[in-house]
C-alpha atoms as a PDB file:
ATOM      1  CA  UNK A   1    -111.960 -24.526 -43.069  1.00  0.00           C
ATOM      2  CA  UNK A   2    -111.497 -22.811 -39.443  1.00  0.00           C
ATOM      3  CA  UNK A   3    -114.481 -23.733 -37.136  1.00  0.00           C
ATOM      4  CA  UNK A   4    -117.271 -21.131 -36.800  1.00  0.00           C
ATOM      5  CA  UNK A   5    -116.277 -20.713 -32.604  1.00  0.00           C
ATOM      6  CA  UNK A   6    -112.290 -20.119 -33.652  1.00  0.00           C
ATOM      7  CA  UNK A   7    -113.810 -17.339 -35.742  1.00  0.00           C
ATOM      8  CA  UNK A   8    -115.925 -16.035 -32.895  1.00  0.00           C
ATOM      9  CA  UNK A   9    -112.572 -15.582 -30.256  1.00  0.00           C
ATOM     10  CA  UNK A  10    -110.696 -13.942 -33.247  1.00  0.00           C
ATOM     11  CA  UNK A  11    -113.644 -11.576 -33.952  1.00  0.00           C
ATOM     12  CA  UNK A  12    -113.361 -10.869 -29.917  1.00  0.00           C
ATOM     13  CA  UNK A  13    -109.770 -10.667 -30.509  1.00  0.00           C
ATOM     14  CA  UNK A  14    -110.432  -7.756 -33.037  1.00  0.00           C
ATOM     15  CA  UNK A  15    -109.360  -9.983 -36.191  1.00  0.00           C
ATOM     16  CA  UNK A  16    -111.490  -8.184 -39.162  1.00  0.00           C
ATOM     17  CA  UNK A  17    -109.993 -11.191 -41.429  1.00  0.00           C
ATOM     18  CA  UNK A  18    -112.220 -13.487 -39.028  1.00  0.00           C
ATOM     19  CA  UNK A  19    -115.284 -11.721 -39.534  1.00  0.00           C
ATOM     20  CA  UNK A  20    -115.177 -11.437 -43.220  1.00  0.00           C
ATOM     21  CA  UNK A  21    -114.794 -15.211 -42.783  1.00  0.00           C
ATOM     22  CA  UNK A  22    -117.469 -15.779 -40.854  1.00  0.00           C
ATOM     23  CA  UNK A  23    -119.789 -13.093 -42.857  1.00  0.00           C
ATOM     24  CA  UNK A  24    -119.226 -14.735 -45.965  1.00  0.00           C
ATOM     25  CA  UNK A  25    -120.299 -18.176 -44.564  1.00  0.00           C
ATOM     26  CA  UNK A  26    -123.386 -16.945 -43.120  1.00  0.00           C
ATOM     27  CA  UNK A  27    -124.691 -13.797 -44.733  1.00  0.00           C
ATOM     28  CA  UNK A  28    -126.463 -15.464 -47.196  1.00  0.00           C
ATOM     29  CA  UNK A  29    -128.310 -17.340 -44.914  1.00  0.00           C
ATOM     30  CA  UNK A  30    -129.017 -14.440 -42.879  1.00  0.00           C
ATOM     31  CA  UNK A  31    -130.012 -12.453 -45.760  1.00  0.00           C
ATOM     32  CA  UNK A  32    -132.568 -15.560 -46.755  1.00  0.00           C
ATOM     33  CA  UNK A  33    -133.727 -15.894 -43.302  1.00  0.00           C
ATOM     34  CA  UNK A  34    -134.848 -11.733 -43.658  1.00  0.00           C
ATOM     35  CA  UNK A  35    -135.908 -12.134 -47.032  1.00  0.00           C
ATOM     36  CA  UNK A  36    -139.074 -14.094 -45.771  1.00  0.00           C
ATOM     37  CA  UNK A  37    -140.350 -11.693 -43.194  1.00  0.00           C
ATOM     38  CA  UNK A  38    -139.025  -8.126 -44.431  1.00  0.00           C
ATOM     39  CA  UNK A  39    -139.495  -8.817 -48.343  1.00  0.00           C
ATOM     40  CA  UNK A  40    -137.020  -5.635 -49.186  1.00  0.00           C
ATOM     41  CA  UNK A  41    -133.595  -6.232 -50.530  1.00  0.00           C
ATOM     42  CA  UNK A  42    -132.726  -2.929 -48.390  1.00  0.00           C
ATOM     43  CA  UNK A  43    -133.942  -4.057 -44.960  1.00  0.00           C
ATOM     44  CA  UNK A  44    -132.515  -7.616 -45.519  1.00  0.00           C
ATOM     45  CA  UNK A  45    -129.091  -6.120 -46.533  1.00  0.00           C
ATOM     46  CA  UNK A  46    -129.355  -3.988 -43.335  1.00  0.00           C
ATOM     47  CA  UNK A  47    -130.866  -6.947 -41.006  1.00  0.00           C
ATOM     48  CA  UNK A  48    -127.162  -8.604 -42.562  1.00  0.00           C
ATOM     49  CA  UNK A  49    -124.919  -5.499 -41.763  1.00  0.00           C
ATOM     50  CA  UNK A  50    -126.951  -5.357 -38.105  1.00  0.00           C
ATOM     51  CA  UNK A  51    -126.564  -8.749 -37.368  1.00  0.00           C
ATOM     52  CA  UNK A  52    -121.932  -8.895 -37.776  1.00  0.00           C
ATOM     53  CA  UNK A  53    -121.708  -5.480 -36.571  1.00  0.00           C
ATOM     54  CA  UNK A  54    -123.407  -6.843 -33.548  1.00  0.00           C
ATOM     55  CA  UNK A  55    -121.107  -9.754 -33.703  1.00  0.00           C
ATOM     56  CA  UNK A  56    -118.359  -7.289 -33.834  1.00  0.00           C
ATOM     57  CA  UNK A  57    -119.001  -5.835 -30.495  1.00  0.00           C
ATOM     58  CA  UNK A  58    -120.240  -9.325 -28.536  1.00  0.00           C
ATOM     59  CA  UNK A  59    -118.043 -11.634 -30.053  1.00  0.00           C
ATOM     60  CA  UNK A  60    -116.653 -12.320 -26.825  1.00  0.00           C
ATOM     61  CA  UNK A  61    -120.406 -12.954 -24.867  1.00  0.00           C
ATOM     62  CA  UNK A  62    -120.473 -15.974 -27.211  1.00  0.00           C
ATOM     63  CA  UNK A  63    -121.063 -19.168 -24.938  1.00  0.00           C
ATOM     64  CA  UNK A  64    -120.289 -23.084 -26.738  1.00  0.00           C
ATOM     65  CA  UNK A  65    -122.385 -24.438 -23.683  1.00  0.00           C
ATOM     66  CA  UNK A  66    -125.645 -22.738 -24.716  1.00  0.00           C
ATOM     67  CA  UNK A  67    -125.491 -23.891 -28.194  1.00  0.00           C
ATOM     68  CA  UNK A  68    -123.850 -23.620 -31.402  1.00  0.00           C
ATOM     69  CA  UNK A  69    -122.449 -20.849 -33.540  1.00  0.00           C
ATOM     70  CA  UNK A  70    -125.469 -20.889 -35.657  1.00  0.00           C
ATOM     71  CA  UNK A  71    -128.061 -20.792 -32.922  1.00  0.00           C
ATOM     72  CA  UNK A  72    -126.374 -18.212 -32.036  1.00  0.00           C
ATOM     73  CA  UNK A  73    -125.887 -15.889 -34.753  1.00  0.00           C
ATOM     74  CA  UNK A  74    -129.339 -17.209 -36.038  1.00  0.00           C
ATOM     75  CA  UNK A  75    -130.891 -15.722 -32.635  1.00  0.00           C
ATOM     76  CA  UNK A  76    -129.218 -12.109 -33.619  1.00  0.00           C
ATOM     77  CA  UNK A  77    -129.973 -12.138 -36.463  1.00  0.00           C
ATOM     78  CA  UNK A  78    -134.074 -13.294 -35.738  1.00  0.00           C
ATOM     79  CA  UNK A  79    -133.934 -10.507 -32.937  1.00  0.00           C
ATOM     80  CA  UNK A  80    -132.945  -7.857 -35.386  1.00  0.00           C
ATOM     81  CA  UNK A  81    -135.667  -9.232 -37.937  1.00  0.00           C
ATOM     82  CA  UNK A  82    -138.409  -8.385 -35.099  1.00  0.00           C
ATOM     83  CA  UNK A  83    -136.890  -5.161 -34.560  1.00  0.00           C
ATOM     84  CA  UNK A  84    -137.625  -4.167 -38.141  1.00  0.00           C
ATOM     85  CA  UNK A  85    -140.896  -5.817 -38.356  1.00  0.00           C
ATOM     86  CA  UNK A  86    -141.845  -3.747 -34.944  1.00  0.00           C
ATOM     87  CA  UNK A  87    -140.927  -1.106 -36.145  1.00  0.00           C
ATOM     88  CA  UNK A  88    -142.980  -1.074 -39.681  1.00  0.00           C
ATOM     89  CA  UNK A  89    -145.942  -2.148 -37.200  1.00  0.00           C
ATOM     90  CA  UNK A  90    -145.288   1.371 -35.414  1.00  0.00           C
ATOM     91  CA  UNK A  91    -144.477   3.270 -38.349  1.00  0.00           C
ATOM     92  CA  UNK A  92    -147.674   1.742 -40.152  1.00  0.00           C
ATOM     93  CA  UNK A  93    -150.058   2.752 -37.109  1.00  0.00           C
ATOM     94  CA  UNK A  94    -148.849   6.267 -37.005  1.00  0.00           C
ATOM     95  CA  UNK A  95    -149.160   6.609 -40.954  1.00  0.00           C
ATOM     96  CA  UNK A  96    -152.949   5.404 -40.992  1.00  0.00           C
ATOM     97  CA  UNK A  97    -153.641   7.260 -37.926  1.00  0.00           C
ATOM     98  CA  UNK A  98    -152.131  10.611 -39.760  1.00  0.00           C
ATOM     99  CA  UNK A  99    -153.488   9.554 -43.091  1.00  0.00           C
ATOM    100  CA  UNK A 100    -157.035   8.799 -41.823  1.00  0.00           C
ATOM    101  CA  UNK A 101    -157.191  11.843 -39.676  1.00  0.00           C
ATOM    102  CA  UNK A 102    -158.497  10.496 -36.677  1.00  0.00           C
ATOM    103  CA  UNK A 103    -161.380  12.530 -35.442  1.00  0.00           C
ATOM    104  CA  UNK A 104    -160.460  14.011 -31.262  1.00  0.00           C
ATOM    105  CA  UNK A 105    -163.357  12.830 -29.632  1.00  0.00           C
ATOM    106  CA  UNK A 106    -164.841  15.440 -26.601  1.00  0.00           C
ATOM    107  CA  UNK A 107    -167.413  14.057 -24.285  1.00  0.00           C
ATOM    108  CA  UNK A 108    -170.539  15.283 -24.904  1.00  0.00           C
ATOM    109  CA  UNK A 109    -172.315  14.548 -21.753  1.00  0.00           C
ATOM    110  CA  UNK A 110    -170.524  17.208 -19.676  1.00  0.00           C
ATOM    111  CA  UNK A 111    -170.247  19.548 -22.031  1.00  0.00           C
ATOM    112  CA  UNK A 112    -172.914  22.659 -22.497  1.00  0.00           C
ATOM    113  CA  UNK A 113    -174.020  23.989 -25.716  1.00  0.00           C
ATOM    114  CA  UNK A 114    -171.712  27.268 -25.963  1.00  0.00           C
ATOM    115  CA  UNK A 115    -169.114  25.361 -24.579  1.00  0.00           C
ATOM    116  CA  UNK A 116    -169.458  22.925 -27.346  1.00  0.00           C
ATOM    117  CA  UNK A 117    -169.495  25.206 -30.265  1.00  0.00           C
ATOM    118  CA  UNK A 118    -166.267  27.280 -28.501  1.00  0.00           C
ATOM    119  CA  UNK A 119    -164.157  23.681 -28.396  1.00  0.00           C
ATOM    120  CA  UNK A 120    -164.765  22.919 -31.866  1.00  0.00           C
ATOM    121  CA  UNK A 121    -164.463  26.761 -33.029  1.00  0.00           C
ATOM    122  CA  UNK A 122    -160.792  26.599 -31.937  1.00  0.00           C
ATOM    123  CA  UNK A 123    -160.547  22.958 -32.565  1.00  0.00           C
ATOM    124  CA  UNK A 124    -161.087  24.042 -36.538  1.00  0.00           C
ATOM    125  CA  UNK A 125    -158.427  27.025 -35.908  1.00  0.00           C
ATOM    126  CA  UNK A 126    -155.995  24.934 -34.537  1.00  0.00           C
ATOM    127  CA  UNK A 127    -156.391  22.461 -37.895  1.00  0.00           C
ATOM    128  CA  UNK A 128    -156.133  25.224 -40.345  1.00  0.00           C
ATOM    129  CA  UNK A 129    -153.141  26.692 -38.145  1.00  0.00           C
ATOM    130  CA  UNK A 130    -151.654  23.140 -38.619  1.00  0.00           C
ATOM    131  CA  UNK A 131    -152.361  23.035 -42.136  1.00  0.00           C
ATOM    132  CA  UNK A 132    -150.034  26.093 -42.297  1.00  0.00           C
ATOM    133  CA  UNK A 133    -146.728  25.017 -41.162  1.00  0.00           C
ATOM    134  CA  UNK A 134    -144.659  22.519 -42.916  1.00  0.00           C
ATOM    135  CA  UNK A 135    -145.422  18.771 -42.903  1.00  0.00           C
ATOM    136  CA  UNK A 136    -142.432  17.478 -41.501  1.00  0.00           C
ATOM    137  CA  UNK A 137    -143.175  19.967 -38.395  1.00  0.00           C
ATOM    138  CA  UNK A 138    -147.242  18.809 -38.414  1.00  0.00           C
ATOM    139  CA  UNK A 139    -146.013  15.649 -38.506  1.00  0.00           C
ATOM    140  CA  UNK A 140    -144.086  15.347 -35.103  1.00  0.00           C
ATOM    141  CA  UNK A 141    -146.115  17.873 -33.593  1.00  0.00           C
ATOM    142  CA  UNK A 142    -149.625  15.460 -34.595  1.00  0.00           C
ATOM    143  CA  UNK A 143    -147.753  12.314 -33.541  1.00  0.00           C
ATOM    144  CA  UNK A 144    -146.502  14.376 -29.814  1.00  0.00           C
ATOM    145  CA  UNK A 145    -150.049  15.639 -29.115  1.00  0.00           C
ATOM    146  CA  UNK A 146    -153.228  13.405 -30.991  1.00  0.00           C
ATOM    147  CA  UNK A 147    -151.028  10.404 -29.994  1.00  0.00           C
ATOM    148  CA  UNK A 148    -149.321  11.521 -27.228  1.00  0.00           C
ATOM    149  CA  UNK A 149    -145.916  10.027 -28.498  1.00  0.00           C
ATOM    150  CA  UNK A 150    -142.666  10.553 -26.541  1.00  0.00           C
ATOM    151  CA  UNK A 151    -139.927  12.316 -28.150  1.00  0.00           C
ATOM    152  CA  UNK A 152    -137.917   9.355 -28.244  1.00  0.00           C
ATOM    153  CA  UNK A 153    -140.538   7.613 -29.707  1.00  0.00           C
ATOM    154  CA  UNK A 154    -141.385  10.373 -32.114  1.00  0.00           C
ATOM    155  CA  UNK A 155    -137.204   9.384 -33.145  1.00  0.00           C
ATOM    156  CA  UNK A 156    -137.839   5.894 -33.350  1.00  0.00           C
ATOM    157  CA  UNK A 157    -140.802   5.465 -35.383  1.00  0.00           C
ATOM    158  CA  UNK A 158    -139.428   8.019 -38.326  1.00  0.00           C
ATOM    159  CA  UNK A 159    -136.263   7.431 -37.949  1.00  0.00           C
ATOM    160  CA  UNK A 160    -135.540  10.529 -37.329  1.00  0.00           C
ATOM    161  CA  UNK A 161    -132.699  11.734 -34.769  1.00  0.00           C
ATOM    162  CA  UNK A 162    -133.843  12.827 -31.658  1.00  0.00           C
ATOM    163  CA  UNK A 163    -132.492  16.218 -31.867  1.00  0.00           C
ATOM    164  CA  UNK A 164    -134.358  16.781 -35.541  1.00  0.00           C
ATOM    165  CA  UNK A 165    -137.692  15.678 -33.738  1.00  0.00           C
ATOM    166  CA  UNK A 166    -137.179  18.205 -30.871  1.00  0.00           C
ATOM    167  CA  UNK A 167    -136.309  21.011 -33.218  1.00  0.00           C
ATOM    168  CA  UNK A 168    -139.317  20.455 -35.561  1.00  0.00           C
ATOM    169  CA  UNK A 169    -141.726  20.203 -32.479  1.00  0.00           C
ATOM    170  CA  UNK A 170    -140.163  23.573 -31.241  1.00  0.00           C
ATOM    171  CA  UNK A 171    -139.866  24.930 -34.674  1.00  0.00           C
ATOM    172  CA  UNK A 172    -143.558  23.816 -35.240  1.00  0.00           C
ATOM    173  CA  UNK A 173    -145.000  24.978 -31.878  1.00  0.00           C
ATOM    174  CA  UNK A 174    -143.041  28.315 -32.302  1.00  0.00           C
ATOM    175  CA  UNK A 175    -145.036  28.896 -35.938  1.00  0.00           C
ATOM    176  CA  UNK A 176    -148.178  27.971 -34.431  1.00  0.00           C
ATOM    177  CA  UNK A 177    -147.818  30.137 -31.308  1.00  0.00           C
ATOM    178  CA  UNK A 178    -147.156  33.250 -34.238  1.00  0.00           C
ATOM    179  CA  UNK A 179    -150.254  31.877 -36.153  1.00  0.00           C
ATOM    180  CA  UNK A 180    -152.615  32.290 -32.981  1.00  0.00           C
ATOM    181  CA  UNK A 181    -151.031  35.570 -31.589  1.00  0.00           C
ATOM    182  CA  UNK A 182    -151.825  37.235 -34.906  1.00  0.00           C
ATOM    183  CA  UNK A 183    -155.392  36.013 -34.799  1.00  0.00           C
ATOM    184  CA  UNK A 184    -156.175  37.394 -30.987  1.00  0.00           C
END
């Protein structure tokens, strides 16, 4: 059996034949490893694919001195479990905050009567406007503006490409804008 670090300067070397080696000795492991935080035979088969394409492309940053082979493909493959786990933490927040409709809060202190009813007069015609365009395009535009998300972000936690979240925001935005010129 060729030793785990052979494998790694192969792998660096571009040998595929190394890395199938060195998948099939530790995938399974890997794969158990994910199993007990993610649960989901998808996300533990993807955690797996994550963790040797990464090996793929730093092969060659491996370092005997810091530790072993398995420390170190053990430490991918525990970074990439976190990643997902972050990640369902994020998605998770932005579905209950969506789902629950979280109330926008004015101050109430500052604000005068008639000023009061106007805010939540167009704060009800900007709901029903909402209601009106398609939920994928709600969706980005709720998660850009009630919780002031980033576009990138926007990407990240629905997995969504960044160019598909800036084209439903603008898509979105542009329907709205129609919506409230044909009501003035």
């Amino acid at each position: 059996m060729v030793e785990a670090a052979n494998l790694l300067t192969k792998i660096a070397e571009g040998d595929r034949t190394a890395l199938s080696q060195l998948y099939d000795r530790y995938s399974r492991m890997i794969y158990a490893i994910a199993w007990k935080s993610l649960n989901s035979v998808e996300d533990c088969e993807e955690v797996v694919l994550d963790v040797f394409a990464q090996i793929w492309k730093i092969a060659d940053r491996f370092d005997s001195d810091k530790g072993s082979v398995e420390q170190w493909i053990f430490t991918l493959a525990r970074s990439r479990i976190l990643d997902r786990l972050r990640k369902f933490q994020r998605l998770n927040k932005i579905h209950e905050a969506i789902s629950t409709g979280k109330e926008i809060e004015f101050p109430t202190a500052s604000v005068d009567p008639i000023e009061a009813v106007e805010i939540l007069e167009r704060r009800q015609q900007v709901l029903a406007a909402l209601s009106r365009i398609p939920p994928e395009q709600r969706q980005v535009i709720e998660m850009a503006y009630y919780q002031g998300l980033t576009h990138t972000e926007i990407a990240a936690a629905t997995g969504l490409s960044l160019g598909t979240v800036k084209t439903r925001l603008r898509l979105g935005l542009s329907k709205l804008k129609v919506t409230f010129e044909g009501e003035s």
